Coordinates of C-alpha atoms and ligand atoms in Angstrom, one line a residue:
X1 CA -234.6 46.7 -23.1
X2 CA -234.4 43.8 -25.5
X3 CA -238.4 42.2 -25.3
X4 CA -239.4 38.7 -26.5
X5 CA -243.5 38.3 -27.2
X6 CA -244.4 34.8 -28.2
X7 CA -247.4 34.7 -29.7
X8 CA -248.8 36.9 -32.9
X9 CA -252.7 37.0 -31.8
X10 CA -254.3 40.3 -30.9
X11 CA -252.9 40.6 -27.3
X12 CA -249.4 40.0 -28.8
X13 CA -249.3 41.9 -31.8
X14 CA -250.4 45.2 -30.0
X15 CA -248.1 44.7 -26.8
X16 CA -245.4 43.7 -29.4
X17 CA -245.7 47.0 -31.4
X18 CA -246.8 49.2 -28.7
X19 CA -243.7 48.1 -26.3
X20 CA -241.8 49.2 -29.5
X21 CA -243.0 52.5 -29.9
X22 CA -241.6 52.9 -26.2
X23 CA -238.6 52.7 -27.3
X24 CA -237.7 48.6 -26.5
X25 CA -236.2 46.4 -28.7
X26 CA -239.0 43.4 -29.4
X27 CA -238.8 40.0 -31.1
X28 CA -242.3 38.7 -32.0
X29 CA -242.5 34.8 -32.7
X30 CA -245.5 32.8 -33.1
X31 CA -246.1 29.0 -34.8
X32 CA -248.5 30.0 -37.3
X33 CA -245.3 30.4 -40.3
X34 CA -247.6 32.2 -42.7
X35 CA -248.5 34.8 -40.4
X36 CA -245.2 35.5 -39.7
X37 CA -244.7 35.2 -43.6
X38 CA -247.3 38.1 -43.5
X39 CA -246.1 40.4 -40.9
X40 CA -242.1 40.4 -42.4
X41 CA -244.0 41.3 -45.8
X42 CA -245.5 44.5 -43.8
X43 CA -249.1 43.0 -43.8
X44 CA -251.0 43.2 -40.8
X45 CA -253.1 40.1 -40.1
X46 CA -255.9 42.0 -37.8
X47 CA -257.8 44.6 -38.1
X48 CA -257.3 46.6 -34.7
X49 CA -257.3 50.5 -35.3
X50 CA -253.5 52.3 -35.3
X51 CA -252.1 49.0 -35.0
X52 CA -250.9 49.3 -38.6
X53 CA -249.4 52.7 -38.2
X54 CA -247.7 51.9 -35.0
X55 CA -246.1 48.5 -36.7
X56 CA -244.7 50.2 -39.4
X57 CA -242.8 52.6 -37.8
X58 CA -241.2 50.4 -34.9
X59 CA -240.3 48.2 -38.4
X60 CA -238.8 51.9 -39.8
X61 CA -237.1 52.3 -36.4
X62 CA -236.0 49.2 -36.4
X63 CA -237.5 48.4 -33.4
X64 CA -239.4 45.3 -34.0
X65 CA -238.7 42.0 -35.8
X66 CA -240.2 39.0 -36.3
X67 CA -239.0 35.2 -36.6
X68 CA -241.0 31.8 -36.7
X69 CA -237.3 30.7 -34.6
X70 CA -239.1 30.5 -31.4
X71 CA -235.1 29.6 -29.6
X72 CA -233.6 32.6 -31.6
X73 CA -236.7 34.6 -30.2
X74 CA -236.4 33.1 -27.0
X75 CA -232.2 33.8 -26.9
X76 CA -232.8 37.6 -27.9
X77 CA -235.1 38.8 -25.3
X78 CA -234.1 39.7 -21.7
X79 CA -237.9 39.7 -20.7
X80 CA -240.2 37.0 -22.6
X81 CA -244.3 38.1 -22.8
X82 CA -246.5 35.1 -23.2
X83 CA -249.3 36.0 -25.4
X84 CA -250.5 32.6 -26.5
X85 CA -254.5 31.6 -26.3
X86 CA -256.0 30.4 -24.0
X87 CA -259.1 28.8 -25.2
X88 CA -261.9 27.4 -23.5
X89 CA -262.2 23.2 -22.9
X90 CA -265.1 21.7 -23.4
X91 CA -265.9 21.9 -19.6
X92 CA -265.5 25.4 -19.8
X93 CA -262.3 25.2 -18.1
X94 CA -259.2 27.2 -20.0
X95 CA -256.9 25.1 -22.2
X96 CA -253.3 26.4 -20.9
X97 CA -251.4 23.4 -23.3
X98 CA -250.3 26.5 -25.4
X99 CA -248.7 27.9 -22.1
X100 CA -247.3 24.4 -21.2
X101 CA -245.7 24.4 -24.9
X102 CA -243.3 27.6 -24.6
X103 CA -243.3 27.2 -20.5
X104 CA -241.2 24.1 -22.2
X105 CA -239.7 26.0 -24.9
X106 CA -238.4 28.9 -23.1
X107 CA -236.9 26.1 -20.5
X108 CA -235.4 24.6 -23.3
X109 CA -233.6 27.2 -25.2
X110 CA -232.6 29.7 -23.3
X111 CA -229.2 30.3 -22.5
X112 CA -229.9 33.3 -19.8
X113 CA -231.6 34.0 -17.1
X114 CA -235.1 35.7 -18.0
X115 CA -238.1 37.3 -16.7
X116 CA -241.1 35.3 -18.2
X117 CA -244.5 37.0 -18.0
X118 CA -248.1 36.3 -18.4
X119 CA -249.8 38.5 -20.6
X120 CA -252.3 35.9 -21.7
X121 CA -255.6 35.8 -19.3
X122 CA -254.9 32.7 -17.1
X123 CA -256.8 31.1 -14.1
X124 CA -255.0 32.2 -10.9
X125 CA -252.4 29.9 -10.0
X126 CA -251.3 29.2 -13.5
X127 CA -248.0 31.3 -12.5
X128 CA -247.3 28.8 -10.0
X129 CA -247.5 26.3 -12.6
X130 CA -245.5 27.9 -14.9
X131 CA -242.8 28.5 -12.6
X132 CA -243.0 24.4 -12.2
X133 CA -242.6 23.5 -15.9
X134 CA -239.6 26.3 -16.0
X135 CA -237.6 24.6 -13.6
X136 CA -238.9 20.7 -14.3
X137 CA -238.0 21.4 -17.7
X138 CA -234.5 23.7 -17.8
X139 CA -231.1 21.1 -17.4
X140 CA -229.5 21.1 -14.0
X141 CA -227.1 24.2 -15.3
X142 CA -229.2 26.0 -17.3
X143 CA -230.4 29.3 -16.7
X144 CA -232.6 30.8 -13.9
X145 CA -236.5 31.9 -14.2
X146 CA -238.6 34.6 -12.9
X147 CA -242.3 34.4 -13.3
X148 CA -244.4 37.4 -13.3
X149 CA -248.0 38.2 -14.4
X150 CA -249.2 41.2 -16.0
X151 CA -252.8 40.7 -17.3
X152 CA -254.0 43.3 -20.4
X153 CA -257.1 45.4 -20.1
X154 CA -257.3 45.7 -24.0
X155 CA -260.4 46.2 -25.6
X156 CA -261.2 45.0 -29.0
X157 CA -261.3 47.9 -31.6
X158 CA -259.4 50.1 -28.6
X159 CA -256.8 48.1 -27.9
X160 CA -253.7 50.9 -28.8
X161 CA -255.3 53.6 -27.1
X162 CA -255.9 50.8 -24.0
X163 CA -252.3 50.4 -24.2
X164 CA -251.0 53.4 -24.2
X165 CA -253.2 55.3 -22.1
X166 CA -254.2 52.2 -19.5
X167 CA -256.6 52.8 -16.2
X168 CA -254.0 50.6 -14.3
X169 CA -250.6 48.5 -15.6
X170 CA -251.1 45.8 -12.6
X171 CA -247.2 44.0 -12.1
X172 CA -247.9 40.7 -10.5
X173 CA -244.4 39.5 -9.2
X174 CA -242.0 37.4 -6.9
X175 CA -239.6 39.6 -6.3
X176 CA -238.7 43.3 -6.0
X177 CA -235.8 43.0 -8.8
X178 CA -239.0 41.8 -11.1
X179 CA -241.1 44.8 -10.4
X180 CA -238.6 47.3 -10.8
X181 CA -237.7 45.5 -14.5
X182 CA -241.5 45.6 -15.3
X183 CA -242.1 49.2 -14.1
X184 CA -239.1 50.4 -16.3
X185 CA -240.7 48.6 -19.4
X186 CA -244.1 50.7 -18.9
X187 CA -241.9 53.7 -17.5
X188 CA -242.6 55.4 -21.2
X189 CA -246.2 54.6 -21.1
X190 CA -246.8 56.1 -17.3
X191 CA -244.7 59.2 -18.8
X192 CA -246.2 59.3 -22.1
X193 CA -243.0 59.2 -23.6
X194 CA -243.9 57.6 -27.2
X195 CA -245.5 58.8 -30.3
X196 CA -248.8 58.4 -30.0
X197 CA -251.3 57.5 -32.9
X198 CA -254.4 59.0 -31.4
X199 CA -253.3 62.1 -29.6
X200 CA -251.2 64.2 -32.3
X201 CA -250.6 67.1 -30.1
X202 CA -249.3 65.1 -27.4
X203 CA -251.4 63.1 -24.7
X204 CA -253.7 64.9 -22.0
X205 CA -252.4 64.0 -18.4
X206 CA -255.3 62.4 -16.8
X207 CA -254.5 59.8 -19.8
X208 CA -252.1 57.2 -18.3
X209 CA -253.2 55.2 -15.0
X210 CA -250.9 54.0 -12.0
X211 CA -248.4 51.0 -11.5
X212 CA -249.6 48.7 -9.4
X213 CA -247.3 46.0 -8.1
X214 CA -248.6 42.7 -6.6
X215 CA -248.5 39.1 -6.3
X216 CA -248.7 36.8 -9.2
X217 CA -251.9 34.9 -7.6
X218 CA -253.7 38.6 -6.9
X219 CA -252.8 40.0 -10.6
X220 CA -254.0 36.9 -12.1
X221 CA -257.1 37.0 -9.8
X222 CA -257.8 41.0 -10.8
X223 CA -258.0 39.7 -14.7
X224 CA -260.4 37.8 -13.8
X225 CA -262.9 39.3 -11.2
X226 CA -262.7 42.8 -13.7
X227 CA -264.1 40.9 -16.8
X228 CA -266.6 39.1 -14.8
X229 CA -267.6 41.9 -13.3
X230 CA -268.5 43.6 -16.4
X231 CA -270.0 40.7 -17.5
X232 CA -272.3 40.5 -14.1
X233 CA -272.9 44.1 -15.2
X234 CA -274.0 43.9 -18.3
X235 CA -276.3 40.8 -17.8
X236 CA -278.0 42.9 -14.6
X237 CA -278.9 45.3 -17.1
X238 CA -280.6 42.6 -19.1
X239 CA -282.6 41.4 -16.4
X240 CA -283.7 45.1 -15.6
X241 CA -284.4 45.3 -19.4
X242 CA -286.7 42.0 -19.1
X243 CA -288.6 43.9 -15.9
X244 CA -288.8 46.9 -18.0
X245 CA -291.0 45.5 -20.9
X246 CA -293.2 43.4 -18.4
X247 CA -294.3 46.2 -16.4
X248 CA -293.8 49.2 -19.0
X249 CA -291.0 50.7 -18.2
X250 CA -288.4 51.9 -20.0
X251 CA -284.5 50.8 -19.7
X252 CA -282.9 53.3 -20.6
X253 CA -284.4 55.8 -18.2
X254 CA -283.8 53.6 -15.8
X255 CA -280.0 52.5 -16.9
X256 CA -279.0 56.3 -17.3
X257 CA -280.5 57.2 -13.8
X258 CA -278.5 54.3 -12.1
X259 CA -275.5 55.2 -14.1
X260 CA -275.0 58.9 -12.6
X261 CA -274.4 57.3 -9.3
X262 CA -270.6 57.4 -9.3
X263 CA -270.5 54.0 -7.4
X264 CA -272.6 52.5 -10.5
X265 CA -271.3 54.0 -13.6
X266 CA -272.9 54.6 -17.0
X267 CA -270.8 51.7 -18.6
X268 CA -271.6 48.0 -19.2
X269 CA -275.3 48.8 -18.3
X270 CA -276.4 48.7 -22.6
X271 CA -279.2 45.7 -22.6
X272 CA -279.9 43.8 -25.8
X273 CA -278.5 40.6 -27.3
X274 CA -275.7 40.3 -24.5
X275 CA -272.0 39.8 -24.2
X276 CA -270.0 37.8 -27.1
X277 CA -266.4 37.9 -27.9
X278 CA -263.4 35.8 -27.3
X279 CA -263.1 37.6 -23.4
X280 CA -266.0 37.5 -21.4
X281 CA -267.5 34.3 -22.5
X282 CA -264.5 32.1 -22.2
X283 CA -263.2 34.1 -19.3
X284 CA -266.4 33.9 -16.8
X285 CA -266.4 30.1 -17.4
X286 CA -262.7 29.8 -16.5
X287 CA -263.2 31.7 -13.4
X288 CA -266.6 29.8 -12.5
X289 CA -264.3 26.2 -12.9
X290 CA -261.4 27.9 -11.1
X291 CA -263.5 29.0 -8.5
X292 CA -265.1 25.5 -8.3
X293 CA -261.7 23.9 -8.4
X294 CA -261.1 25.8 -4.9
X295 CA -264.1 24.9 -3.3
X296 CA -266.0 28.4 -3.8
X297 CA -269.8 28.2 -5.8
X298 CA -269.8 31.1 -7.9
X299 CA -273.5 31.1 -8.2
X300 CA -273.5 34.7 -9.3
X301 CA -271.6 34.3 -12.5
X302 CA -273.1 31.1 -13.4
X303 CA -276.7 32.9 -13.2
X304 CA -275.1 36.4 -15.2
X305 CA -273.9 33.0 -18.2
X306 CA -277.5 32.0 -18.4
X307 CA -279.1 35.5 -18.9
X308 CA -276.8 35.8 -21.5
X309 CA -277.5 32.7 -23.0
X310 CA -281.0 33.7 -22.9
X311 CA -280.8 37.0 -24.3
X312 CA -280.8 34.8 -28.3
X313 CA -284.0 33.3 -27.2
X314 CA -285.9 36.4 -26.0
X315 CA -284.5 38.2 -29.5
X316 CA -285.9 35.0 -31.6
X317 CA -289.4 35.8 -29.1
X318 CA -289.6 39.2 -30.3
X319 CA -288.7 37.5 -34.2
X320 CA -291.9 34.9 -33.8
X321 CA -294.3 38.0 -32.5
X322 CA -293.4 40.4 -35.4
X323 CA -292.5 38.0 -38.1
X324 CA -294.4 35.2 -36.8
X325 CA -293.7 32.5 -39.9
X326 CA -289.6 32.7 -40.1
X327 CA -289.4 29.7 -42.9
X328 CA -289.2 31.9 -46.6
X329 CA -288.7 35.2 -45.1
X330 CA -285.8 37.0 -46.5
X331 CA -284.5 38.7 -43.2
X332 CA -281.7 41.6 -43.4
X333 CA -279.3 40.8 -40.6
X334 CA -276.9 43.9 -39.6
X335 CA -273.8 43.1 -38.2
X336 CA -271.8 40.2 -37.8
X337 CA -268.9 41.4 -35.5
X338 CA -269.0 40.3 -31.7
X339 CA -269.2 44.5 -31.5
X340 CA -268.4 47.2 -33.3
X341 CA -264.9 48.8 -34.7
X342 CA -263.6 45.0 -35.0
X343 CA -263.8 42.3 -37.8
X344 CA -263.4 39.2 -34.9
X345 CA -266.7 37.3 -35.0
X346 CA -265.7 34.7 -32.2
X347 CA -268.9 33.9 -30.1
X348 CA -270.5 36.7 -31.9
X349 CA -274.4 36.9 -30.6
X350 CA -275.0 37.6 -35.0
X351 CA -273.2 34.2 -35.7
X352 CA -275.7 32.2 -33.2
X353 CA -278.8 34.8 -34.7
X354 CA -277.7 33.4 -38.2
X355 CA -277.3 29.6 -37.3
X356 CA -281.5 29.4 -35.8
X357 CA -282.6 31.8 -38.7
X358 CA -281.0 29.3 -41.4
X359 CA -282.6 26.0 -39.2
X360 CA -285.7 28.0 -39.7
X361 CA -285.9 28.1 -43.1
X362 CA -285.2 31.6 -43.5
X363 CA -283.4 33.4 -46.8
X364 CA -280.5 35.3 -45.1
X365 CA -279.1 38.7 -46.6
X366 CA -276.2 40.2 -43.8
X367 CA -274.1 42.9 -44.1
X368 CA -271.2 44.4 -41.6
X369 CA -268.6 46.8 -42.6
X370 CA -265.4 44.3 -41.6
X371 CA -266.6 40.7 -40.4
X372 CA -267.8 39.7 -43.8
X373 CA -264.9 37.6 -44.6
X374 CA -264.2 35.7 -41.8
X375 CA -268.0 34.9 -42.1
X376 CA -268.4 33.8 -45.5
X377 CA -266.3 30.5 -44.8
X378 CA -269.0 29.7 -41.5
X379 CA -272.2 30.5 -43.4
X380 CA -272.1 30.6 -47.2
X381 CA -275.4 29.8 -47.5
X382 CA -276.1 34.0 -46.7
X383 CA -276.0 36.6 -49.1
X384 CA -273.4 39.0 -48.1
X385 CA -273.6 42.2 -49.1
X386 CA -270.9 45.9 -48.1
X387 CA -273.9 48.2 -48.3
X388 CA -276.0 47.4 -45.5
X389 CA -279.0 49.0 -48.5
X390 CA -278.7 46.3 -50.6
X391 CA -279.1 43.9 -47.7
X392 CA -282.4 45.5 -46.5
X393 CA -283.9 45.1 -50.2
X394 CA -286.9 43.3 -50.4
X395 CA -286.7 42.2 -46.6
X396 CA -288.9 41.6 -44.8
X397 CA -287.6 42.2 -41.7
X398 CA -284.1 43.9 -40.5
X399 CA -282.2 42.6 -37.2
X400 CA -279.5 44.6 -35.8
X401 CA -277.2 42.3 -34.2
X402 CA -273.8 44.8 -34.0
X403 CA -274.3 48.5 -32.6
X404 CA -271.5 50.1 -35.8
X405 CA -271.7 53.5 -36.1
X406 CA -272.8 53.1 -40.0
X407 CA -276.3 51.4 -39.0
X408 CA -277.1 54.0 -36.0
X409 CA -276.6 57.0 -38.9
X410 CA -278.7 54.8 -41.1
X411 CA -281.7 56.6 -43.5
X412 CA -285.1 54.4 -42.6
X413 CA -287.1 56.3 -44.7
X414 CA -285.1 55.1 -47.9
X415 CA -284.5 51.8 -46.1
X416 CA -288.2 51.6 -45.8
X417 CA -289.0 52.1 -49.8
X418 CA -286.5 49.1 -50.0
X419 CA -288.2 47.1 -47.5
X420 CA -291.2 44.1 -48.4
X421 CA -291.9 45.6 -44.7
X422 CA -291.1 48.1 -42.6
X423 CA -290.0 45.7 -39.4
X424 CA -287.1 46.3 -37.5
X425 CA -286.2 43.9 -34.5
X426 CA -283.1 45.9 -33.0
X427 CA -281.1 43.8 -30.7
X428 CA -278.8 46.8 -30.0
X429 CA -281.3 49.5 -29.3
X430 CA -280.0 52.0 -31.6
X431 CA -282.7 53.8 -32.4
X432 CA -285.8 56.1 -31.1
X433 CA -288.7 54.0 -31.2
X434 CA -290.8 57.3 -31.6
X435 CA -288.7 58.1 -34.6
X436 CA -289.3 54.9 -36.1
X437 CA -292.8 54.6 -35.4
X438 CA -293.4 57.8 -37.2
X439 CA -291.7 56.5 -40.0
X440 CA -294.3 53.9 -40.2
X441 CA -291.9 50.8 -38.7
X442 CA -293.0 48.1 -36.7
X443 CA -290.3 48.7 -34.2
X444 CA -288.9 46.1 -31.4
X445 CA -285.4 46.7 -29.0
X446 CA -284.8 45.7 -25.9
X447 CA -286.9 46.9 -22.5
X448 CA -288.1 49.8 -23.7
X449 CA -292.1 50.6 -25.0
Ligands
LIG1 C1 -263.1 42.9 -22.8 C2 -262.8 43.9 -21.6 O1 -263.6 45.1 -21.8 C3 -261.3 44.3 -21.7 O2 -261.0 45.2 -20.6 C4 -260.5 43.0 -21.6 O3 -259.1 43.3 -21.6 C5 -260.8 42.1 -22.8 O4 -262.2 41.8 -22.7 C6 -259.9 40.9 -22.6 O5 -260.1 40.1 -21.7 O6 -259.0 40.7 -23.5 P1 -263.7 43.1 -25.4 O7 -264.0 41.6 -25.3 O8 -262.8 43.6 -26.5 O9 -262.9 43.6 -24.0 O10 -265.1 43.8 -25.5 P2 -266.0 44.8 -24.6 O11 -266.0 46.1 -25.2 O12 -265.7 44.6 -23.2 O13 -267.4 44.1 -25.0 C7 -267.7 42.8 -24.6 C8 -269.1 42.4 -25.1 O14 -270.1 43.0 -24.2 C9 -269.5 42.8 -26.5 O15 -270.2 41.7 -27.1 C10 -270.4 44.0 -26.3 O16 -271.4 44.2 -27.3 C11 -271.1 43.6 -25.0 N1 -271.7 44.7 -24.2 C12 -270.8 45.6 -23.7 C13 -273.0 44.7 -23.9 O17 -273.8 43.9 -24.3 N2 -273.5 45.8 -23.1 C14 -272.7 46.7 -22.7 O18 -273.2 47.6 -21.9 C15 -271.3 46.7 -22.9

């Protein structure tokens, strides 16, 4: 099927080239010219694992093209995805203008019918909006619109294999004609009938997930309520982490046992500096000012947003206690990246750890294996440095702020001959306490004694 994705961003990029690999024939445009510019020129602007691999063969296939001609885009594609952002206002309510602009394009220049899709997270009811603008916006002649949601479940760092292999491809629709276009679009995916990056040997069954068709309202609602769920999730286990240290305890224990009841679940349950990233933050305040919008207090979310919010202020506790003067220190801060296996540093817990350490007076050294240039331009007052040694030379004290693979295999004994001091305040809990006690480390994490 011949596939239009508007919008270049992460969500785009990897429906664009994963849809390709299925075997459809995709057009990608996006406003940004340069990064079109870069994609035609074989560059991939993100750094998201496979992605590159995947791109460049739906380009040899010939699968895949780009254009910054959002109406030729628009004309070529039978189905259009809309993959454009949707930041957060002020208010905390999601800015949908970037929707509103190709709702108006898409009414505007194309010539045929077409199936127009959220991919983008939206606040329920945005579908029935979108439907609005089509028709307000198309002349009297023009063509006919379907509207259809199908929210992504990608993860940051994961996002191909997500793709590919999903828990659940959710089809929010109008119409039965709708669903049964969607469900042959994913029909490779649910058969594993692609090449896949991760799994040379071919794909293990239990990999691919069901098609699940709905409304647009429910599928837009599902987006929502799983992220915020996972945010609730992981800000419980903070709070148990906070009741941990207080009465000696340790979180852990405690997180692991909870997470072998199958109702639980061992994810989302890892305490320390919270929840960052362009997803959970922006998306539990949408879905707090939708719910509000409808009449419904979500009192729940609003208290999982503040233990979140706190979690900076009980790491900078744990800072004062150990450090106790911050202005002069030179402080070794590991990781920048909202989490690990990605270079995006949007609402990254490190970024707000870095602003208070700076107002503090402190002399910043930081060091993260991919986030370092988008950082530079935000802080260039730090001292960046590749190998997360140099940055622990002379410090005085070491925060881990990301939980990359590279600083859990890290040697403290050398780090400690580096060290002014051998004080670690781990906002990831990382390592053994034991093990760094015995190495002679002032040791601090999250919850646990
Ligand atoms: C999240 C969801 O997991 C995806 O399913 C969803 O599609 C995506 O948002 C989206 O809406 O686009 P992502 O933001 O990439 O994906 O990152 P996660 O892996 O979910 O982590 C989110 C944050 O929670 C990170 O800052 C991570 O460090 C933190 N976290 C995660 C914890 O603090 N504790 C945990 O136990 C797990």
């Amino acid at each position: 099927m011949r596939l239009t994705v508007i919008g270049c961003g992460y969500v785009g990029l990897v429906t664009g080239a994963c849809l390709a690999a299925a075997g459809h024939e995709v057009i990608c445009t996006d406003i940004d010219e340069k990064r079109i510019g870069q994609l035609k020129a074989g560059k991939v602007p993100i750094y998201e694992e496979h992605l590159d691999e995947v791109l460049q063969r739906a380009v040899a296939d010939k699968k895949i093209s780009y254009t910054s001609n959002a109406g030729e885009a628009i004309r070529a594609g039978d189905v259009i995805f809309i993959c454009v952002g949707t930041p957060p206002k002020e208010s905390g309510e999601a800015d949908l203008s970037a929707i509103d602009h190709v709702a108006r394009q898409v009414a505007t220049e194309a010539r045929s019918p077409k199936l127009v899709v959220e991919k983008s997270t939206v606040p329920a009811l945005t579908g029935v909006q979108l439907q609005k603008a089509l028709a307000a916006y198309s002349p009297a002649s023009g063509p006919k619109f379907q509207v259809a949601s199908n929210p992504e479940f990608l993860r940051e760092g994961t996002a191909v294999g997500d793709f590919f292999h999903p828990d659940r491809i959710i089809v929010g629709v109008e119409d039965a004609a709708s669903a049964a276009r969607l469900r042959e679009i994913y029909q490779p995916i649910l058969d594993r009938k692609f090449h896949c990056p991760i799994h040379a040997g071919g794909c293990p069954k239990e990999t691919s997930g069901e098609l699940l068709v709905t409304t647009i309202n429910s599928a837009e609602l599902i987006k929502h309520a799983s992220n915020s769920f996972l945010a609730l999730k992981i800000s419980y286990a903070n709070v148990i982490s906070d009741l941990c240290e207080r009465i000696g305890a340790d979180v852990e224990e405690v997180t692991h046992a909870m997470g072998l009841d199958p109702r639980i679940g061992a994810q989302f349950l890892q305490a320390g500096l919270g929840f960052g990233g362009f997803c959970f933050p922006k998306d539990i305040q949408a879905f707090i000012h939708l719910a509000a919008s409808v009449g419904v207090d979500f009192e729940m979310l609003k208290a999982a947003e503040r233990v979140n919010k706190q979690r900076l202020e009980r790491f900078f506790e744990k800072i004062h206690r150990a450090l106790w003067v911050i202005k002069g220190k030179r402080v070794a801060v590991l990781g920048l990246a909202f989490k690990a296996n990605t270079d995006d540093i949007r609402f990254a817990p490190a970024l707000e750890v870095i602003r208070k350490l700076l107002e503090d007076g402190a002399i910043v050294h930081a060091s993260d294996p991919e986030a370092i240039a988008r950082t530079k331009p935000i802080f260039p007052q730090v001292v960046y440095h590749e190998d997360p040694y140099d940055a622990l030379k002379q410090a005085d004290a070491a925060l881990v702020c990301t939980e990359w693979q590279i600083f859990r295999k890290l040697d403290w004994e050398l780090a400690g001959q580096l060290m002014a001091r051998r004080l670690v305040i781990d906002g990831r809990n990382l390592y053994s306490p034991k093990k760094m006690q015995e190495l002679g480390f002032e040791y601090h994490s999250f919850g646990r004694v």
